[in-house]
């Protein structure tokens, strides 16, 4: 148990912040927090894919080969990896609020600068540097929402918030189809950059800091009291200098956010297992996301039907994540195990001849299993680490997981170059689900061990 302030503890009434959080309903303060974080990750999702939607026009405008855009996407992904690691640790040092705000402001300014790029090299550098800010926003928003969510609804709140990322990424296509013919490619970056800067500036006024973080750091007692009132506390400030109550959080440990801390206090196996799950699931996700349109077009399906079948993958992912979030709250890691067991035969079936309607369903279910698992992993990562290590833990998992994203993005090309039949290709890739299932069981066992040491 941690107490703030320590002075006057004998006379001041104690306010249990943990109990206030556990009694919260999805309304008022909590609804506003989720909604605003939803907007933040929506902008993040849009800006991460803006270059992809601008690429076809830029290929013609700059007279470059489409394959050369691999550098733009690749270095942007490396930037996201770096940002997830660096800003994850920074969020545990200076707070989630400022890290989110400055991260959004950073990638907003640099995304806006992309609209003035005059060459592929300039765009590559700008996307890498912008990616650092983009990568830091997600782990800190996950940590912030997680720390205000009741344990019984933590996965639901994180999923509701993080669904903004998918909507932002998908919405980029609609914006591109409408604006590109009218205003040209710079408008895609201008919209994303201006929106991010505006959201960052408004966040100074509307985004709260994690009250758990403030108490454990012994900071801003007046802000703690103000947040406590919004959470339902009856305590009030006597005046500008004195607090009428002291504020406590239950079952939390003071931990310095360092790389070594990710492997201490019962986490020595939990962290590597979580990283491995992020890598494998990211591999499957980016392989299917990037290569399904091409692989489906290699079958007997007409191009239009192949595109529709591929589109069902992200649709299934979003629907599945929202439908399963309550199950993740209740069963945790077991949901990832179930999705892996279902995903194995579904992925194999994608390479088999079948009517178009059946293929739409298989693609939809593969999205439920793979993207649904990705959402579940974000929620589980937010549950595994204590407050003082949560941003770093989530950020490191996301950052390391980008290695799987890179592998999955290039794997299809490597396998196609080996001239494998499409059915064999899906058969071999589906082996990833076997490892995900085994690792999820192992993580569940070690999670219980860590919980017995009061780490969750």
Short mmCIF file of C-alpha atoms in Angstrom, two decimals:
data_model
loop_
_atom_site.label_atom_id
_atom_site.label_comp_id
_atom_site.label_asym_id
_atom_site.label_seq_id
_atom_site.Cartn_x
_atom_site.Cartn_y
_atom_site.Cartn_z
CA UNK A 1 0.00 0.00 0.00
CA UNK A 2 1.26 3.46 -0.90
CA UNK A 3 0.20 6.64 0.87
CA UNK A 4 0.18 10.29 -0.22
CA UNK A 5 0.97 12.47 1.61
CA UNK A 6 2.75 10.65 4.43
CA UNK A 7 2.48 13.63 6.79
CA UNK A 8 -0.69 13.95 8.83
CA UNK A 9 -1.56 10.33 8.08
CA UNK A 10 -2.65 9.86 11.69
CA UNK A 11 -5.41 12.44 11.48
CA UNK A 12 -6.35 12.71 7.81
CA UNK A 13 -9.06 10.37 6.53
CA UNK A 14 -7.90 7.87 3.94
CA UNK A 15 -9.45 7.73 0.49
CA UNK A 16 -8.91 4.41 -1.30
CA UNK A 17 -8.42 5.33 -4.96
CA UNK A 18 -8.38 1.66 -5.94
CA UNK A 19 -11.88 1.21 -4.51
CA UNK A 20 -13.13 4.33 -6.31
CA UNK A 21 -11.79 3.00 -9.61
CA UNK A 22 -13.32 -0.43 -9.05
CA UNK A 23 -16.76 1.13 -8.48
CA UNK A 24 -16.64 3.17 -11.70
CA UNK A 25 -19.26 2.86 -14.41
CA UNK A 26 -18.77 3.73 -18.06
CA UNK A 27 -20.07 7.28 -17.86
CA UNK A 28 -18.94 10.80 -17.10
CA UNK A 29 -15.22 10.93 -16.39
CA UNK A 30 -14.41 7.42 -17.62
CA UNK A 31 -16.44 7.77 -20.82
CA UNK A 32 -14.72 11.06 -21.59
CA UNK A 33 -11.29 9.50 -21.01
CA UNK A 34 -11.97 6.55 -23.33
CA UNK A 35 -13.52 8.80 -25.97
CA UNK A 36 -10.57 11.20 -26.01
CA UNK A 37 -7.99 8.40 -26.08
CA UNK A 38 -10.05 6.86 -28.90
CA UNK A 39 -9.60 10.11 -30.85
CA UNK A 40 -5.86 10.15 -30.11
CA UNK A 41 -5.23 6.61 -31.38
CA UNK A 42 -7.58 7.23 -34.34
CA UNK A 43 -5.29 10.05 -35.48
CA UNK A 44 -2.27 7.84 -34.77
CA UNK A 45 -3.75 5.05 -36.92
CA UNK A 46 -4.54 7.42 -39.77
CA UNK A 47 -1.07 8.98 -39.77
CA UNK A 48 0.65 5.58 -39.71
CA UNK A 49 -1.01 4.57 -43.00
CA UNK A 50 -1.07 7.99 -44.71
CA UNK A 51 2.08 7.21 -46.70
CA UNK A 52 0.57 3.96 -47.99
CA UNK A 53 -2.44 5.80 -49.42
CA UNK A 54 -0.23 8.53 -50.91
CA UNK A 55 2.22 6.03 -52.44
CA UNK A 56 0.41 5.28 -55.76
CA UNK A 57 0.20 8.99 -56.57
CA UNK A 58 3.78 9.65 -55.49
CA UNK A 59 5.07 6.82 -57.69
CA UNK A 60 3.74 8.68 -60.70
CA UNK A 61 4.59 12.18 -59.46
CA UNK A 62 8.20 11.39 -58.54
CA UNK A 63 8.78 8.80 -61.29
CA UNK A 64 10.01 6.14 -58.87
CA UNK A 65 9.41 2.42 -58.70
CA UNK A 66 6.72 1.14 -56.37
CA UNK A 67 9.22 -1.25 -54.80
CA UNK A 68 11.28 1.72 -53.60
CA UNK A 69 8.48 2.62 -51.21
CA UNK A 70 9.53 -0.40 -49.18
CA UNK A 71 12.15 1.85 -47.59
CA UNK A 72 9.50 4.40 -46.60
CA UNK A 73 7.30 1.76 -44.98
CA UNK A 74 10.21 -0.14 -43.44
CA UNK A 75 11.92 2.86 -41.84
CA UNK A 76 8.57 4.15 -40.63
CA UNK A 77 8.04 0.80 -38.91
CA UNK A 78 11.51 0.99 -37.35
CA UNK A 79 10.61 4.44 -36.02
CA UNK A 80 7.47 3.02 -34.43
CA UNK A 81 9.59 0.28 -32.85
CA UNK A 82 12.05 2.82 -31.40
CA UNK A 83 9.23 5.04 -30.15
CA UNK A 84 7.41 2.14 -28.47
CA UNK A 85 10.53 1.28 -26.49
CA UNK A 86 11.83 4.77 -25.67
CA UNK A 87 8.54 6.54 -24.97
CA UNK A 88 7.19 3.51 -23.12
CA UNK A 89 9.94 3.97 -20.52
CA UNK A 90 9.53 7.76 -20.65
CA UNK A 91 5.84 7.41 -19.80
CA UNK A 92 6.77 5.59 -16.60
CA UNK A 93 9.21 8.38 -15.70
CA UNK A 94 7.40 11.65 -16.51
CA UNK A 95 3.82 10.39 -16.77
CA UNK A 96 1.46 9.09 -19.43
CA UNK A 97 -0.25 12.45 -20.06
CA UNK A 98 2.77 14.50 -21.13
CA UNK A 99 4.29 11.59 -23.07
CA UNK A 100 1.06 11.16 -25.05
CA UNK A 101 0.66 14.88 -25.70
CA UNK A 102 4.23 15.49 -26.82
CA UNK A 103 4.23 12.25 -28.82
CA UNK A 104 1.11 13.33 -30.73
CA UNK A 105 2.49 16.84 -31.21
CA UNK A 106 5.77 15.38 -32.46
CA UNK A 107 4.28 13.10 -35.10
CA UNK A 108 1.71 15.75 -36.05
CA UNK A 109 4.40 18.31 -36.91
CA UNK A 110 6.47 15.74 -38.80
CA UNK A 111 3.45 14.35 -40.66
CA UNK A 112 2.64 17.88 -41.73
CA UNK A 113 6.26 18.23 -42.87
CA UNK A 114 5.78 15.13 -45.06
CA UNK A 115 3.43 17.18 -47.23
CA UNK A 116 6.46 19.30 -48.22
CA UNK A 117 8.74 16.35 -49.02
CA UNK A 118 10.35 16.65 -52.45
CA UNK A 119 11.98 13.23 -52.75
CA UNK A 120 11.73 9.66 -51.57
CA UNK A 121 14.77 10.08 -49.33
CA UNK A 122 13.23 13.09 -47.58
CA UNK A 123 9.95 11.23 -47.07
CA UNK A 124 11.81 8.20 -45.70
CA UNK A 125 13.64 10.26 -43.07
CA UNK A 126 10.48 12.12 -42.07
CA UNK A 127 8.48 8.90 -41.71
CA UNK A 128 11.17 7.35 -39.52
CA UNK A 129 11.30 10.35 -37.17
CA UNK A 130 7.49 10.71 -37.14
CA UNK A 131 7.24 6.98 -36.33
CA UNK A 132 9.01 7.57 -33.01
CA UNK A 133 6.12 9.72 -31.82
CA UNK A 134 3.52 7.36 -33.26
CA UNK A 135 5.09 4.36 -31.52
CA UNK A 136 5.07 6.06 -28.14
CA UNK A 137 1.40 7.01 -28.12
CA UNK A 138 -0.13 3.51 -28.10
CA UNK A 139 1.60 2.02 -25.01
CA UNK A 140 0.89 5.14 -22.98
CA UNK A 141 -2.79 5.32 -23.95
CA UNK A 142 -3.15 1.62 -23.14
CA UNK A 143 -1.49 2.23 -19.75
CA UNK A 144 -3.60 5.31 -19.01
CA UNK A 145 -6.94 3.65 -19.78
CA UNK A 146 -5.86 0.47 -18.00
CA UNK A 147 -5.06 2.40 -14.82
CA UNK A 148 -8.53 3.97 -14.68
CA UNK A 149 -10.41 0.79 -15.61
CA UNK A 150 -11.96 -1.59 -13.06
CA UNK A 151 -10.22 -4.96 -13.29
CA UNK A 152 -13.44 -6.67 -14.37
CA UNK A 153 -13.79 -4.36 -17.40
CA UNK A 154 -10.19 -3.50 -18.23
CA UNK A 155 -10.03 -5.39 -21.53
CA UNK A 156 -13.38 -3.91 -22.62
CA UNK A 157 -12.22 -0.35 -22.00
CA UNK A 158 -8.88 -0.90 -23.74
CA UNK A 159 -10.59 -2.52 -26.73
CA UNK A 160 -13.14 0.29 -27.03
CA UNK A 161 -10.32 2.83 -26.92
CA UNK A 162 -7.97 1.01 -29.25
CA UNK A 163 -10.65 0.32 -31.86
CA UNK A 164 -10.02 3.94 -32.85
CA UNK A 165 -6.68 2.89 -34.30
CA UNK A 166 -8.31 0.44 -36.73
CA UNK A 167 -10.99 2.95 -37.67
CA UNK A 168 -8.35 5.63 -38.27
CA UNK A 169 -6.25 3.32 -40.42
CA UNK A 170 -9.25 2.15 -42.42
CA UNK A 171 -10.70 5.65 -42.68
CA UNK A 172 -7.56 6.79 -44.46
CA UNK A 173 -8.78 4.96 -47.54
CA UNK A 174 -12.07 6.86 -47.59
CA UNK A 175 -10.30 10.20 -47.14
CA UNK A 176 -7.79 9.32 -49.86
CA UNK A 177 -10.46 8.30 -52.37
CA UNK A 178 -12.31 11.59 -51.89
CA UNK A 179 -9.47 14.10 -51.46
CA UNK A 180 -6.67 12.79 -53.68
CA UNK A 181 -8.39 13.56 -57.01
CA UNK A 182 -9.33 17.04 -55.80
CA UNK A 183 -6.30 18.25 -53.86
CA UNK A 184 -3.36 15.93 -54.61
CA UNK A 185 -1.19 13.78 -52.35
CA UNK A 186 -0.01 16.50 -49.89
CA UNK A 187 -3.52 16.83 -48.47
CA UNK A 188 -3.31 13.35 -46.92
CA UNK A 189 -0.39 14.44 -44.74
CA UNK A 190 -1.85 17.89 -44.12
CA UNK A 191 -5.10 16.46 -42.77
CA UNK A 192 -3.27 14.04 -40.48
CA UNK A 193 -0.71 16.59 -39.32
CA UNK A 194 -3.16 19.40 -38.56
CA UNK A 195 -5.56 17.02 -36.80
CA UNK A 196 -2.76 15.61 -34.62
CA UNK A 197 -1.49 19.06 -33.64
CA UNK A 198 -5.02 20.18 -32.76
CA UNK A 199 -5.67 17.05 -30.69
CA UNK A 200 -2.35 17.48 -28.85
CA UNK A 201 -3.12 21.10 -27.94
CA UNK A 202 -6.64 20.30 -26.74
CA UNK A 203 -5.21 17.39 -24.72
CA UNK A 204 -3.41 19.84 -22.46
CA UNK A 205 -6.86 20.84 -21.20
CA UNK A 206 -8.85 17.59 -21.33
CA UNK A 207 -6.45 14.64 -20.86
CA UNK A 208 -5.92 13.63 -17.20
CA UNK A 209 -2.81 12.06 -15.77
CA UNK A 210 -3.04 8.58 -14.27
CA UNK A 211 -4.10 9.08 -10.65
CA UNK A 212 -2.30 5.87 -9.69
CA UNK A 213 0.89 7.24 -11.22
CA UNK A 214 0.53 10.57 -9.36
CA UNK A 215 0.01 8.87 -6.00
CA UNK A 216 2.86 6.41 -6.42
CA UNK A 217 5.17 9.23 -7.53
CA UNK A 218 4.01 11.50 -4.72
CA UNK A 219 3.09 14.28 -7.15
CA UNK A 220 0.40 16.95 -7.55
CA UNK A 221 -1.74 16.38 -4.42
CA UNK A 222 -4.28 18.97 -5.55
CA UNK A 223 -4.64 17.21 -8.92
CA UNK A 224 -5.06 13.87 -7.11
CA UNK A 225 -7.84 15.38 -4.99
CA UNK A 226 -9.55 16.85 -8.07
CA UNK A 227 -9.46 13.51 -9.91
CA UNK A 228 -10.65 11.69 -6.78
CA UNK A 229 -13.73 13.92 -6.68
CA UNK A 230 -14.44 13.14 -10.32
CA UNK A 231 -14.14 9.44 -9.48
CA UNK A 232 -16.77 9.85 -6.77
CA UNK A 233 -14.87 10.76 -3.61
CA UNK A 234 -16.62 13.02 -1.08
CA UNK A 235 -13.31 14.56 0.05
CA UNK A 236 -12.68 18.18 -0.82
CA UNK A 237 -9.81 20.64 -0.61
CA UNK A 238 -9.95 22.82 2.50
CA UNK A 239 -8.02 25.56 0.68
CA UNK A 240 -5.28 26.00 -1.88
CA UNK A 241 -2.57 24.54 0.33
CA UNK A 242 -4.14 21.86 2.49
CA UNK A 243 -5.69 18.52 1.69
CA UNK A 244 -8.61 17.17 3.68
CA UNK A 245 -7.65 13.57 2.95
CA UNK A 246 -4.78 11.32 2.14
CA UNK A 247 -5.01 9.07 -0.92
CA UNK A 248 -3.95 5.45 -1.16
CA UNK A 249 -3.75 2.76 -3.81
CA UNK A 250 -3.90 -0.88 -2.83
CA UNK A 251 -1.48 -3.66 -3.77
CA UNK A 252 1.01 -1.53 -5.67
CA UNK A 253 4.79 -1.60 -5.50
CA UNK A 254 7.26 1.21 -6.14
CA UNK A 255 9.42 0.08 -9.05
CA UNK A 256 11.91 2.12 -11.04
CA UNK A 257 11.17 1.76 -14.76
CA UNK A 258 14.34 0.24 -16.19
CA UNK A 259 14.89 -2.52 -18.77
CA UNK A 260 16.00 -4.89 -16.00
CA UNK A 261 12.78 -4.25 -14.07
CA UNK A 262 10.85 -5.94 -16.88
CA UNK A 263 12.44 -9.22 -15.77
CA UNK A 264 12.26 -8.80 -12.00
CA UNK A 265 9.75 -9.68 -9.30
CA UNK A 266 8.14 -12.65 -11.02
CA UNK A 267 8.36 -11.23 -14.56
CA UNK A 268 11.49 -13.11 -15.65
CA UNK A 269 9.43 -15.51 -17.77
CA UNK A 270 6.30 -13.40 -18.27
CA UNK A 271 8.00 -10.64 -20.28
CA UNK A 272 9.83 -12.89 -22.80
CA UNK A 273 6.67 -14.98 -23.32
CA UNK A 274 4.59 -11.85 -23.91
CA UNK A 275 7.20 -10.58 -26.39
CA UNK A 276 7.17 -13.91 -28.24
CA UNK A 277 3.36 -13.81 -28.51
CA UNK A 278 3.46 -10.26 -29.85
CA UNK A 279 6.09 -11.24 -32.45
CA UNK A 280 4.22 -14.32 -33.66
CA UNK A 281 0.79 -12.72 -33.77
CA UNK A 282 2.18 -9.62 -35.49
CA UNK A 283 3.81 -11.89 -38.04
CA UNK A 284 0.51 -13.61 -38.81
CA UNK A 285 -1.38 -10.30 -38.84
CA UNK A 286 0.93 -8.48 -41.26
CA UNK A 287 1.35 -11.52 -43.50
CA UNK A 288 -2.41 -11.87 -43.95
CA UNK A 289 -3.06 -8.12 -44.06
CA UNK A 290 -0.44 -7.45 -46.74
CA UNK A 291 -0.64 -10.60 -48.85
CA UNK A 292 -4.26 -11.76 -48.82
CA UNK A 293 -5.25 -9.53 -51.78
CA UNK A 294 -2.40 -10.92 -53.89
CA UNK A 295 -2.86 -14.54 -52.81
CA UNK A 296 -6.62 -14.45 -53.37
CA UNK A 297 -6.07 -12.94 -56.82
CA UNK A 298 -3.86 -15.93 -57.67
CA UNK A 299 -6.85 -18.22 -57.18
CA UNK A 300 -9.74 -18.62 -59.59
CA UNK A 301 -11.58 -15.65 -58.08
CA UNK A 302 -12.09 -12.54 -60.20
CA UNK A 303 -10.08 -9.53 -59.02
CA UNK A 304 -13.12 -7.74 -57.59
CA UNK A 305 -14.15 -10.75 -55.52
CA UNK A 306 -10.57 -11.28 -54.33
CA UNK A 307 -10.48 -7.69 -53.09
CA UNK A 308 -13.79 -8.12 -51.27
CA UNK A 309 -12.60 -11.35 -49.66
CA UNK A 310 -9.41 -9.65 -48.45
CA UNK A 311 -11.43 -6.72 -47.09
CA UNK A 312 -13.31 -9.11 -44.79
CA UNK A 313 -10.09 -9.69 -42.82
CA UNK A 314 -9.97 -6.25 -41.11
CA UNK A 315 -13.76 -6.19 -40.82
CA UNK A 316 -13.70 -9.49 -38.95
CA UNK A 317 -10.88 -8.22 -36.76
CA UNK A 318 -12.74 -5.12 -35.60
CA UNK A 319 -16.01 -6.96 -35.04
CA UNK A 320 -14.24 -9.82 -33.28
CA UNK A 321 -12.24 -7.57 -30.98
CA UNK A 322 -15.36 -5.71 -29.82
CA UNK A 323 -17.36 -8.92 -29.44
CA UNK A 324 -14.64 -10.71 -27.45
CA UNK A 325 -13.51 -7.93 -25.12
CA UNK A 326 -15.81 -9.02 -22.28
CA UNK A 327 -14.47 -12.56 -22.65
CA UNK A 328 -10.93 -11.23 -22.28
CA UNK A 329 -12.00 -9.45 -19.08
CA UNK A 330 -13.31 -12.71 -17.71
CA UNK A 331 -10.93 -15.34 -19.07
CA UNK A 332 -7.81 -13.34 -19.97
CA UNK A 333 -5.07 -15.29 -21.72
CA UNK A 334 -7.39 -18.27 -22.31
CA UNK A 335 -9.11 -16.24 -25.05
CA UNK A 336 -5.82 -15.98 -26.96
CA UNK A 337 -5.44 -19.77 -26.68
CA UNK A 338 -8.96 -20.31 -28.03
CA UNK A 339 -8.42 -17.90 -30.94
CA UNK A 340 -5.18 -19.66 -31.87
CA UNK A 341 -6.90 -23.07 -31.88
CA UNK A 342 -9.69 -21.74 -34.09
CA UNK A 343 -7.29 -19.74 -36.27
CA UNK A 344 -5.23 -22.81 -37.21
CA UNK A 345 -7.86 -24.60 -39.37
CA UNK A 346 -9.28 -21.28 -40.60
CA UNK A 347 -5.88 -20.18 -41.93
CA UNK A 348 -5.33 -23.54 -43.62
CA UNK A 349 -8.73 -23.29 -45.30
CA UNK A 350 -7.81 -19.96 -46.93
CA UNK A 351 -5.68 -21.82 -49.46
CA UNK A 352 -8.35 -24.35 -50.38
CA UNK A 353 -10.77 -24.02 -53.33
CA UNK A 354 -14.19 -22.88 -52.11
CA UNK A 355 -17.12 -20.74 -53.23
CA UNK A 356 -16.65 -16.99 -52.89
CA UNK A 357 -19.17 -16.72 -50.05
CA UNK A 358 -17.32 -19.35 -48.02
CA UNK A 359 -14.04 -17.57 -48.67
CA UNK A 360 -15.54 -14.31 -47.39
CA UNK A 361 -16.48 -16.14 -44.20
CA UNK A 362 -13.04 -17.72 -43.82
CA UNK A 363 -11.34 -14.37 -44.32
CA UNK A 364 -13.71 -12.78 -41.79
CA UNK A 365 -12.96 -15.49 -39.22
CA UNK A 366 -9.22 -15.20 -39.78
CA UNK A 367 -9.57 -11.51 -38.91
CA UNK A 368 -11.53 -12.40 -35.77
CA UNK A 369 -8.76 -14.79 -34.68
CA UNK A 370 -5.66 -12.78 -35.63
CA UNK A 371 -6.70 -9.15 -35.12
CA UNK A 372 -8.87 -10.19 -32.17
CA UNK A 373 -5.78 -11.77 -30.60
CA UNK A 374 -3.82 -8.56 -31.19
CA UNK A 375 -6.43 -6.52 -29.31
CA UNK A 376 -6.49 -9.15 -26.56
CA UNK A 377 -2.70 -8.98 -26.27
CA UNK A 378 -2.84 -5.21 -25.75
CA UNK A 379 -5.37 -5.72 -22.97
CA UNK A 380 -3.43 -8.58 -21.38
CA UNK A 381 -0.17 -6.59 -21.52
CA UNK A 382 -1.92 -3.77 -19.66
CA UNK A 383 -2.91 -6.27 -16.95
CA UNK A 384 0.46 -7.97 -16.49
CA UNK A 385 2.53 -5.05 -15.24
CA UNK A 386 2.28 -2.82 -12.15
CA UNK A 387 1.57 0.90 -12.51
CA UNK A 388 5.20 2.05 -12.31
CA UNK A 389 6.18 -0.33 -15.12
CA UNK A 390 3.04 -0.49 -17.25
CA UNK A 391 3.96 1.89 -20.09
CA UNK A 392 7.43 0.35 -20.37
CA UNK A 393 6.01 -3.18 -20.32
CA UNK A 394 3.36 -2.51 -22.95
CA UNK A 395 5.76 -0.39 -25.03
CA UNK A 396 8.49 -3.03 -25.03
CA UNK A 397 6.02 -5.72 -26.11
CA UNK A 398 4.69 -3.54 -28.93
CA UNK A 399 8.21 -2.56 -29.99
CA UNK A 400 9.59 -6.10 -30.01
CA UNK A 401 6.40 -7.21 -31.77
CA UNK A 402 7.30 -4.97 -34.71
CA UNK A 403 9.99 -7.52 -35.57
CA UNK A 404 7.16 -9.91 -36.36
CA UNK A 405 5.47 -7.18 -38.40
CA UNK A 406 8.58 -6.80 -40.54
CA UNK A 407 8.97 -10.57 -40.99
CA UNK A 408 5.30 -11.01 -41.87
CA UNK A 409 5.43 -8.18 -44.38
CA UNK A 410 8.30 -9.74 -46.34
CA UNK A 411 7.47 -13.42 -45.76
CA UNK A 412 4.87 -13.62 -48.52
CA UNK A 413 7.35 -12.43 -51.12
CA UNK A 414 9.95 -14.93 -49.93
CA UNK A 415 7.52 -17.85 -50.05
CA UNK A 416 6.14 -16.84 -53.44
CA UNK A 417 9.69 -16.67 -54.76
CA UNK A 418 10.04 -20.33 -53.73
CA UNK A 419 7.10 -21.10 -56.07
CA UNK A 420 5.05 -22.85 -53.41
CA UNK A 421 1.41 -23.58 -54.23
CA UNK A 422 -0.92 -21.22 -52.40
CA UNK A 423 -2.41 -24.10 -50.39
CA UNK A 424 1.05 -25.15 -49.14
CA UNK A 425 1.90 -21.54 -48.34
CA UNK A 426 -1.12 -21.14 -46.05
CA UNK A 427 -0.48 -24.57 -44.55
CA UNK A 428 3.04 -23.63 -43.49
CA UNK A 429 2.18 -20.15 -42.22
CA UNK A 430 -0.63 -21.59 -40.10
CA UNK A 431 2.03 -23.31 -37.99
CA UNK A 432 2.41 -19.96 -36.23
CA UNK A 433 -0.90 -20.61 -34.47
CA UNK A 434 0.46 -23.79 -32.87
CA UNK A 435 3.27 -21.81 -31.24
CA UNK A 436 0.86 -19.05 -30.17
CA UNK A 437 -1.33 -21.65 -28.46
CA UNK A 438 1.61 -23.27 -26.65
CA UNK A 439 3.08 -19.93 -25.56
CA UNK A 440 -0.28 -18.66 -24.30
CA UNK A 441 -0.59 -21.72 -22.06
CA UNK A 442 2.94 -21.17 -20.77
CA UNK A 443 2.27 -17.47 -20.20
CA UNK A 444 -0.91 -18.29 -18.28
CA UNK A 445 1.01 -20.59 -15.93
CA UNK A 446 3.74 -18.02 -15.32
CA UNK A 447 1.16 -15.24 -14.98
CA UNK A 448 -0.35 -17.04 -12.03
CA UNK A 449 3.08 -17.41 -10.47
CA UNK A 450 3.71 -13.70 -10.91
CA UNK A 451 0.31 -12.87 -9.41
CA UNK A 452 1.20 -14.88 -6.31
CA UNK A 453 4.11 -12.47 -5.87
CA UNK A 454 1.74 -9.42 -6.05
CA UNK A 455 2.96 -8.20 -9.45
CA UNK A 456 -0.41 -7.79 -11.20
#
